[in-house]
Amino acid sequence: MVAPTTPPKNAFNAYARKVYNPLGFSKAYNFILWFTFAGALFGFSLSRFMYLNFNTFCHGPPGTGAAPGECYYYVNFTRERIGILLHLATVLPSGLIACLQFTPFIRHKWIIVHRIGGYASLLLYFIGLAGALMIARHAFGGAIETQTAVFALAIMTTISFVLAYVNVKRLQIEQHRAWMLRGWFYASCIITNRLILVLSAQIISRVGSYYTSWPCAKLAFTIKDDVKTAELYPECASYFNGSDLLKQASVHANFGDDGTGAEVGAAFNMTFGMALWLALLLHAVGVEIYLHLTPRETERLRNVSYQRQLEAGMKKPGSGGLTSDRLGDSYQWVPLTSRKSSEGQ
């Protein structure tokens, strides 16, 4: 529990401290940010655990599982089925563990739990990432912009987590914090993606002039009535008579109340890639803003790094990890104790 160093500003602040001080937070805004972002990740991950039941994921009531048409690949193709199950079974618990990793009380009081949780979370995430890459070719239509967004997200999170790991092994705590925050902010863009996805699907449906191409086999799987499918999409006639099993049809993107399952799926397919890129951009900018607005915490942790590296006998304590004064052209960092000594002379 953190002990307050200043008196509360008012009665509400005094009450709020009883909530966030036991969790290890010394400032209200840090607790609010943790509650907002870690809470969103925790809630999102927990709400998706029911999808580990494949029948619920693919055959549950509309709106409770996969987007319309997605399960055509998960049901009929082994690679996609393994990929989605692997992704869900590992990414979801990884997200829950990550929320605990950002709780100060655990980091300060149960350091061994924090370390084990870190290894477990990253291992699960990378396994889940492999699953995501396995399904990227067909996920939400598998458009080029969707595939590149998935691969960009994979590269950004992998680099961030690897740098976080390297820095913590070098006892560079502030860099470990920064890269862990970046990695999980990037990964959490999938939550913001869902909000943008629904909004953008509604927008293009109102425009009413957006169409995309679907395989007739996927249409038949989604509509579940060959006669109705043939009536709605006459161009699929060659698919149903067996002369062209790869035949595709143009599907109207319509997320409205009058939209069929295929049309709703088409609206999601057309907007998913754009939504993921936009969400990733927002999260990438947002985490940099946060890091630039918390320089005092960065400086505090760098002084902690200095002490630990000094005790470990490292050559350049305070700059033993991947810091800008070691790799770039920044001025040599000076620990707080040395600065106070020079100021007192």
Tab-separated table of C-alpha atoms in Angstrom:
chain	number	residue	atom	x	y	z
A	1	MET	CA	0.000	0.000	0.000
A	2	VAL	CA	1.290	3.477	-0.924
A	3	ALA	CA	1.431	5.985	1.923
A	4	PRO	CA	0.230	9.500	0.871
A	5	THR	CA	2.837	12.254	1.260
A	6	THR	CA	0.413	15.187	0.981
A	7	PRO	CA	-2.967	15.827	2.634
A	8	PRO	CA	-6.080	15.120	0.520
A	9	LYS	CA	-7.475	18.050	-1.464
A	10	ASN	CA	-11.084	17.300	-0.495
A	11	ALA	CA	-13.363	14.581	0.894
A	12	PHE	CA	-13.678	12.835	-2.481
A	13	ASN	CA	-9.891	12.717	-2.876
A	14	ALA	CA	-9.578	11.246	0.618
A	15	TYR	CA	-12.102	8.529	-0.272
A	16	ALA	CA	-10.478	7.858	-3.658
A	17	ARG	CA	-7.122	7.285	-1.988
A	18	LYS	CA	-8.650	4.435	-0.004
A	19	VAL	CA	-9.362	2.785	-3.352
A	20	TYR	CA	-6.180	3.352	-5.358
A	21	ASN	CA	-3.474	3.498	-2.646
A	22	PRO	CA	-3.902	-0.201	-1.706
A	23	LEU	CA	-3.368	-1.083	-5.378
A	24	GLY	CA	-0.034	0.729	-5.332
A	25	PHE	CA	-1.056	3.947	-7.079
A	26	SER	CA	0.159	7.219	-5.579
A	27	LYS	CA	-1.660	9.510	-8.020
A	28	ALA	CA	-5.308	9.524	-9.024
A	29	TYR	CA	-4.700	10.081	-12.739
A	30	ASN	CA	-2.521	6.956	-12.951
A	31	PHE	CA	-5.296	4.928	-11.359
A	32	ILE	CA	-7.884	6.409	-13.749
A	33	LEU	CA	-5.731	5.546	-16.769
A	34	TRP	CA	-5.106	2.027	-15.440
A	35	PHE	CA	-8.788	1.511	-14.694
A	36	THR	CA	-9.770	2.764	-18.169
A	37	PHE	CA	-7.264	0.963	-20.372
A	38	ALA	CA	-6.421	-2.125	-18.322
A	39	GLY	CA	-10.110	-2.416	-17.439
A	40	ALA	CA	-11.060	-2.320	-21.120
A	41	LEU	CA	-8.513	-5.021	-21.955
A	42	PHE	CA	-9.627	-7.142	-18.990
A	43	GLY	CA	-13.309	-6.838	-19.854
A	44	PHE	CA	-12.745	-7.470	-23.555
A	45	SER	CA	-10.627	-10.566	-22.893
A	46	LEU	CA	-12.985	-11.971	-20.272
A	47	SER	CA	-16.065	-11.455	-22.446
A	48	ARG	CA	-14.473	-13.473	-25.279
A	49	PHE	CA	-13.680	-16.579	-23.229
A	50	MET	CA	-17.004	-18.118	-24.255
A	51	TYR	CA	-15.605	-18.263	-27.806
A	52	LEU	CA	-13.280	-21.068	-26.738
A	53	ASN	CA	-16.371	-23.200	-27.251
A	54	PHE	CA	-16.246	-23.584	-31.031
A	55	ASN	CA	-19.983	-24.191	-31.289
A	56	THR	CA	-20.696	-20.921	-29.478
A	57	PHE	CA	-18.210	-19.090	-31.660
A	58	CYS	CA	-19.485	-20.381	-34.992
A	59	HIS	CA	-23.028	-21.577	-34.360
A	60	GLY	CA	-24.312	-19.300	-31.620
A	61	PRO	CA	-27.084	-16.674	-32.034
A	62	PRO	CA	-26.311	-13.839	-34.506
A	63	GLY	CA	-24.133	-11.155	-32.997
A	64	THR	CA	-22.616	-13.409	-30.323
A	65	GLY	CA	-19.714	-14.999	-32.198
A	66	ALA	CA	-17.810	-14.751	-35.435
A	67	ALA	CA	-18.842	-12.255	-38.109
A	68	PRO	CA	-21.206	-13.674	-40.772
A	69	GLY	CA	-19.298	-15.829	-43.244
A	70	GLU	CA	-16.087	-16.079	-41.179
A	71	CYS	CA	-16.747	-19.615	-40.021
A	72	TYR	CA	-16.846	-20.893	-43.591
A	73	TYR	CA	-13.050	-21.075	-43.354
A	74	TYR	CA	-12.904	-22.194	-39.709
A	75	VAL	CA	-15.298	-25.094	-40.330
A	76	ASN	CA	-13.995	-26.279	-43.709
A	77	PHE	CA	-10.242	-25.644	-43.564
A	78	THR	CA	-7.969	-27.241	-40.947
A	79	ARG	CA	-5.331	-24.493	-40.995
A	80	GLU	CA	-7.847	-21.729	-40.318
A	81	ARG	CA	-9.599	-23.732	-37.611
A	82	ILE	CA	-6.346	-24.461	-35.787
A	83	GLY	CA	-5.304	-20.828	-36.219
A	84	ILE	CA	-8.447	-19.300	-34.700
A	85	LEU	CA	-8.570	-21.754	-31.789
A	86	LEU	CA	-4.867	-21.248	-31.099
A	87	HIS	CA	-5.328	-17.487	-31.270
A	88	LEU	CA	-8.306	-17.347	-28.910
A	89	ALA	CA	-6.969	-19.909	-26.434
A	90	THR	CA	-3.717	-17.993	-25.880
A	91	VAL	CA	-4.342	-14.301	-26.553
A	92	LEU	CA	-7.309	-14.081	-24.175
A	93	PRO	CA	-5.473	-15.332	-21.041
A	94	SER	CA	-2.427	-13.310	-22.126
A	95	GLY	CA	-4.540	-10.147	-22.052
A	96	LEU	CA	-5.862	-10.945	-18.564
A	97	ILE	CA	-2.354	-11.529	-17.220
A	98	ALA	CA	-1.143	-8.279	-18.812
A	99	CYS	CA	-3.725	-6.315	-16.810
A	100	LEU	CA	-2.227	-7.703	-13.594
A	101	GLN	CA	1.291	-6.878	-14.819
A	102	PHE	CA	0.428	-3.174	-14.855
A	103	THR	CA	-0.887	-3.218	-11.271
A	104	PRO	CA	1.795	-1.497	-9.093
A	105	PHE	CA	1.019	-3.544	-5.974
A	106	ILE	CA	1.973	-6.779	-7.726
A	107	ARG	CA	5.158	-5.300	-9.206
A	108	HIS	CA	6.291	-3.898	-5.859
A	109	LYS	CA	5.210	-6.583	-3.388
A	110	TRP	CA	5.116	-9.775	-5.448
A	111	ILE	CA	8.047	-9.347	-7.827
A	112	ILE	CA	8.310	-13.099	-8.496
A	113	VAL	CA	4.636	-13.144	-9.536
A	114	HIS	CA	5.321	-10.184	-11.833
A	115	ARG	CA	8.262	-11.990	-13.447
A	116	ILE	CA	6.439	-15.279	-13.949
A	117	GLY	CA	3.386	-13.412	-15.216
A	118	GLY	CA	5.537	-11.515	-17.694
A	119	TYR	CA	7.027	-14.660	-19.174
A	120	ALA	CA	3.637	-16.387	-19.304
A	121	SER	CA	1.920	-13.399	-20.887
A	122	LEU	CA	4.537	-12.991	-23.621
A	123	LEU	CA	4.712	-16.708	-24.384
A	124	LEU	CA	0.930	-16.906	-24.732
A	125	TYR	CA	0.832	-13.732	-26.816
A	126	PHE	CA	3.413	-14.977	-29.321
A	127	ILE	CA	1.596	-18.293	-29.703
A	128	GLY	CA	-1.635	-16.400	-30.259
A	129	LEU	CA	0.128	-14.150	-32.755
A	130	ALA	CA	1.149	-17.210	-34.760
A	131	GLY	CA	-2.520	-18.221	-34.805
A	132	ALA	CA	-3.535	-14.758	-36.046
A	133	LEU	CA	-1.022	-14.959	-38.884
A	134	MET	CA	-2.413	-18.367	-39.846
A	135	ILE	CA	-5.890	-16.908	-40.427
A	136	ALA	CA	-4.865	-13.508	-41.837
A	137	ARG	CA	-5.313	-14.639	-45.450
A	138	HIS	CA	-9.070	-15.068	-44.988
A	139	ALA	CA	-9.927	-13.135	-41.803
A	140	PHE	CA	-12.668	-10.577	-42.488
A	141	GLY	CA	-12.350	-11.136	-46.207
A	142	GLY	CA	-8.548	-11.305	-46.230
A	143	ALA	CA	-8.148	-8.092	-48.241
A	144	ILE	CA	-4.614	-6.818	-48.790
A	145	GLU	CA	-5.129	-3.914	-46.376
A	146	THR	CA	-6.318	-6.369	-43.713
A	147	GLN	CA	-3.344	-8.678	-44.196
A	148	THR	CA	-0.832	-5.820	-44.100
A	149	ALA	CA	-2.474	-4.364	-40.977
A	150	VAL	CA	-2.256	-7.733	-39.199
A	151	PHE	CA	1.387	-8.173	-40.195
A	152	ALA	CA	2.219	-4.571	-39.208
A	153	LEU	CA	0.625	-5.133	-35.803
A	154	ALA	CA	2.576	-8.377	-35.438
A	155	ILE	CA	5.872	-6.646	-36.269
A	156	MET	CA	5.222	-3.679	-33.972
A	157	THR	CA	4.242	-5.789	-30.963
A	158	THR	CA	7.068	-8.284	-31.499
A	159	ILE	CA	9.712	-5.557	-31.683
A	160	SER	CA	8.262	-3.819	-28.626
A	161	PHE	CA	8.174	-6.965	-26.488
A	162	VAL	CA	11.649	-8.076	-27.558
A	163	LEU	CA	13.083	-4.646	-26.683
A	164	ALA	CA	11.220	-4.718	-23.364
A	165	TYR	CA	12.738	-8.126	-22.606
A	166	VAL	CA	16.263	-7.062	-23.576
A	167	ASN	CA	16.043	-3.933	-21.438
A	168	VAL	CA	14.770	-5.688	-18.325
A	169	LYS	CA	17.570	-8.224	-18.656
A	170	ARG	CA	19.961	-5.251	-18.736
A	171	LEU	CA	18.163	-3.829	-15.667
A	172	GLN	CA	17.019	-0.788	-17.681
A	173	ILE	CA	13.650	-0.506	-15.966
A	174	GLU	CA	12.353	2.709	-17.520
A	175	GLN	CA	12.962	1.390	-21.033
A	176	HIS	CA	11.300	-1.910	-20.076
A	177	ARG	CA	8.245	0.061	-18.921
A	178	ALA	CA	8.141	2.166	-22.077
A	179	TRP	CA	8.372	-0.762	-24.486
A	180	MET	CA	5.906	-2.894	-22.542
A	181	LEU	CA	3.421	-0.030	-22.613
A	182	ARG	CA	3.955	0.378	-26.353
A	183	GLY	CA	3.539	-3.330	-27.028
A	184	TRP	CA	0.301	-3.711	-25.096
A	185	PHE	CA	-1.134	-0.459	-26.386
A	186	TYR	CA	-0.493	-1.687	-29.927
A	187	ALA	CA	-2.014	-5.097	-29.155
A	188	SER	CA	-5.066	-3.501	-27.515
A	189	CYS	CA	-5.925	-1.610	-30.688
A	190	ILE	CA	-8.149	-4.590	-31.518
A	191	ILE	CA	-10.623	-3.215	-28.946
A	192	THR	CA	-10.768	0.224	-30.577
A	193	ASN	CA	-10.892	-1.576	-33.916
A	194	ARG	CA	-14.236	-3.105	-32.969
A	195	LEU	CA	-15.753	0.309	-32.246
A	196	ILE	CA	-14.497	1.802	-35.510
A	197	LEU	CA	-15.558	-1.340	-37.391
A	198	VAL	CA	-19.202	-1.118	-36.331
A	199	LEU	CA	-19.369	2.644	-36.929
A	200	SER	CA	-17.737	2.464	-40.374
A	201	ALA	CA	-19.923	-0.497	-41.399
A	202	GLN	CA	-22.983	1.603	-40.589
A	203	ILE	CA	-21.610	4.559	-42.550
A	204	ILE	CA	-20.922	2.662	-45.770
A	205	SER	CA	-24.320	0.958	-45.440
A	206	ARG	CA	-26.005	4.354	-45.362
A	207	VAL	CA	-24.056	5.381	-48.463
A	208	GLY	CA	-25.431	2.226	-50.051
A	209	SER	CA	-23.085	1.909	-53.006
A	210	TYR	CA	-20.385	-0.377	-51.602
A	211	TYR	CA	-19.947	-3.919	-52.912
A	212	THR	CA	-17.373	-6.620	-52.385
A	213	SER	CA	-16.681	-10.034	-53.883
A	214	TRP	CA	-17.416	-13.283	-52.016
A	215	PRO	CA	-16.871	-16.891	-53.109
A	216	CYS	CA	-20.169	-18.581	-53.873
A	217	ALA	CA	-19.193	-21.370	-51.484
A	218	LYS	CA	-18.939	-18.818	-48.672
A	219	LEU	CA	-22.312	-17.326	-49.647
A	220	ALA	CA	-23.972	-20.735	-49.613
A	221	PHE	CA	-22.446	-21.502	-46.204
A	222	THR	CA	-23.640	-18.170	-44.785
A	223	ILE	CA	-27.182	-18.157	-46.221
A	224	LYS	CA	-27.641	-21.914	-45.586
A	225	ASP	CA	-30.193	-22.250	-48.394
A	226	ASP	CA	-28.876	-23.138	-51.855
A	227	VAL	CA	-32.123	-22.188	-53.600
A	228	LYS	CA	-32.249	-18.777	-51.945
A	229	THR	CA	-28.544	-18.227	-52.588
A	230	ALA	CA	-29.004	-18.996	-56.291
A	231	GLU	CA	-31.958	-16.582	-56.450
A	232	LEU	CA	-30.092	-13.752	-54.732
A	233	TYR	CA	-26.844	-14.348	-56.613
A	234	PRO	CA	-27.575	-15.759	-60.114
A	235	GLU	CA	-23.892	-15.516	-61.006
A	236	CYS	CA	-23.349	-18.482	-58.658
A	237	ALA	CA	-25.218	-20.804	-61.012
A	238	SER	CA	-21.959	-22.271	-62.293
A	239	TYR	CA	-20.938	-23.027	-58.711
A	240	PHE	CA	-24.137	-24.912	-57.942
A	241	ASN	CA	-23.995	-26.979	-61.157
A	242	GLY	CA	-20.394	-27.875	-60.331
A	243	SER	CA	-18.768	-26.300	-63.387
A	244	ASP	CA	-16.931	-23.549	-61.444
A	245	LEU	CA	-16.404	-24.229	-57.747
A	246	LEU	CA	-14.247	-21.075	-57.410
A	247	LYS	CA	-16.955	-18.758	-58.740
A	248	GLN	CA	-17.461	-15.457	-56.889
A	249	ALA	CA	-20.369	-13.027	-56.661
A	250	SER	CA	-20.718	-9.331	-55.893
A	251	VAL	CA	-22.245	-8.749	-52.426
A	252	HIS	CA	-23.816	-5.498	-51.278
A	253	ALA	CA	-22.398	-4.150	-47.995
A	254	ASN	CA	-25.418	-3.539	-45.794
A	255	PHE	CA	-25.277	-3.403	-41.993
A	256	GLY	CA	-28.871	-2.143	-41.764
A	257	ASP	CA	-31.859	-3.949	-40.334
A	258	ASP	CA	-32.791	-5.181	-43.803
A	259	GLY	CA	-29.349	-6.614	-44.504
A	260	THR	CA	-28.901	-10.360	-44.893
A	261	GLY	CA	-26.172	-12.227	-43.057
A	262	ALA	CA	-23.958	-12.105	-46.132
A	263	GLU	CA	-24.517	-8.359	-46.563
A	264	VAL	CA	-23.669	-7.682	-42.920
A	265	GLY	CA	-20.537	-9.795	-43.301
A	266	ALA	CA	-19.632	-7.883	-46.461
A	267	ALA	CA	-19.895	-4.583	-44.571
A	268	PHE	CA	-17.494	-5.905	-41.924
A	269	ASN	CA	-15.119	-7.319	-44.545
A	270	MET	CA	-14.886	-4.001	-46.374
A	271	THR	CA	-14.126	-1.935	-43.274
A	272	PHE	CA	-12.052	-4.222	-41.040
A	273	GLY	CA	-8.661	-3.432	-42.582
A	274	MET	CA	-9.265	0.325	-42.520
A	275	ALA	CA	-10.551	0.125	-38.927
A	276	LEU	CA	-7.483	-1.824	-37.791
A	277	TRP	CA	-5.073	0.652	-39.398
A	278	LEU	CA	-6.888	3.616	-37.845
A	279	ALA	CA	-7.059	1.980	-34.410
A	280	LEU	CA	-3.362	1.112	-34.557
A	281	LEU	CA	-2.523	4.710	-35.462
A	282	LEU	CA	-4.587	6.089	-32.564
A	283	HIS	CA	-2.983	3.719	-30.072
A	284	ALA	CA	0.548	4.354	-31.374
A	285	VAL	CA	0.118	8.120	-31.018
A	286	GLY	CA	-1.703	7.819	-27.693
A	287	VAL	CA	1.002	5.793	-25.959
A	288	GLU	CA	3.717	8.220	-27.091
A	289	ILE	CA	1.692	11.123	-25.689
A	290	TYR	CA	1.396	9.298	-22.375
A	291	LEU	CA	5.113	8.521	-22.231
A	292	HIS	CA	5.981	12.162	-22.992
A	293	LEU	CA	3.589	13.366	-20.284
A	294	THR	CA	5.179	11.172	-17.587
A	295	PRO	CA	8.877	12.177	-17.641
A	296	ARG	CA	9.124	12.191	-13.834
A	297	GLU	CA	8.173	8.515	-13.647
A	298	THR	CA	10.685	7.759	-16.398
A	299	GLU	CA	13.396	9.630	-14.492
A	300	ARG	CA	12.509	7.885	-11.218
A	301	LEU	CA	12.771	4.470	-12.826
A	302	ARG	CA	16.051	5.370	-14.503
A	303	ASN	CA	17.525	6.187	-11.112
A	304	VAL	CA	16.243	2.819	-9.890
A	305	SER	CA	17.974	1.273	-12.908
A	306	TYR	CA	21.168	3.122	-11.985
A	307	GLN	CA	21.183	1.672	-8.478
A	308	ARG	CA	20.508	-1.874	-9.665
A	309	GLN	CA	23.100	-1.712	-12.441
A	310	LEU	CA	25.621	-0.220	-10.000
A	311	GLU	CA	25.047	-3.102	-7.578
A	312	ALA	CA	25.374	-5.564	-10.473
A	313	GLY	CA	28.777	-4.107	-11.403
A	314	MET	CA	27.789	-2.958	-14.876
A	315	LYS	CA	30.180	-0.609	-16.706
A	316	LYS	CA	27.799	2.261	-17.375
A	317	PRO	CA	25.176	2.201	-14.605
A	318	GLY	CA	22.035	4.043	-15.645
A	319	SER	CA	22.775	3.415	-19.320
A	320	GLY	CA	23.235	-0.346	-19.385
A	321	GLY	CA	20.245	-0.988	-21.642
A	322	LEU	CA	19.125	0.371	-24.985
A	323	THR	CA	19.179	4.062	-24.049
A	324	SER	CA	19.530	7.087	-26.341
A	325	ASP	CA	22.815	8.234	-24.762
A	326	ARG	CA	24.300	4.821	-25.505
A	327	LEU	CA	22.921	4.248	-29.004
A	328	GLY	CA	22.158	7.790	-30.189
A	329	ASP	CA	23.508	11.307	-29.816
A	330	SER	CA	21.852	12.200	-26.505
A	331	TYR	CA	23.924	13.784	-23.747
A	332	GLN	CA	25.310	11.357	-21.196
A	333	TRP	CA	22.702	10.731	-18.516
A	334	VAL	CA	23.679	11.727	-14.962
A	335	PRO	CA	22.072	10.104	-11.894
A	336	LEU	CA	20.106	12.246	-9.454
A	337	THR	CA	22.649	11.760	-6.661
A	338	SER	CA	25.464	13.168	-8.830
A	339	ARG	CA	23.330	16.140	-9.871
A	340	LYS	CA	22.503	16.979	-6.267
A	341	SER	CA	26.185	16.780	-5.332
A	342	SER	CA	27.217	19.117	-8.155
A	343	GLU	CA	24.453	21.583	-7.250
A	344	GLY	CA	25.557	21.630	-3.620
A	345	GLN	CA	29.164	22.503	-4.446
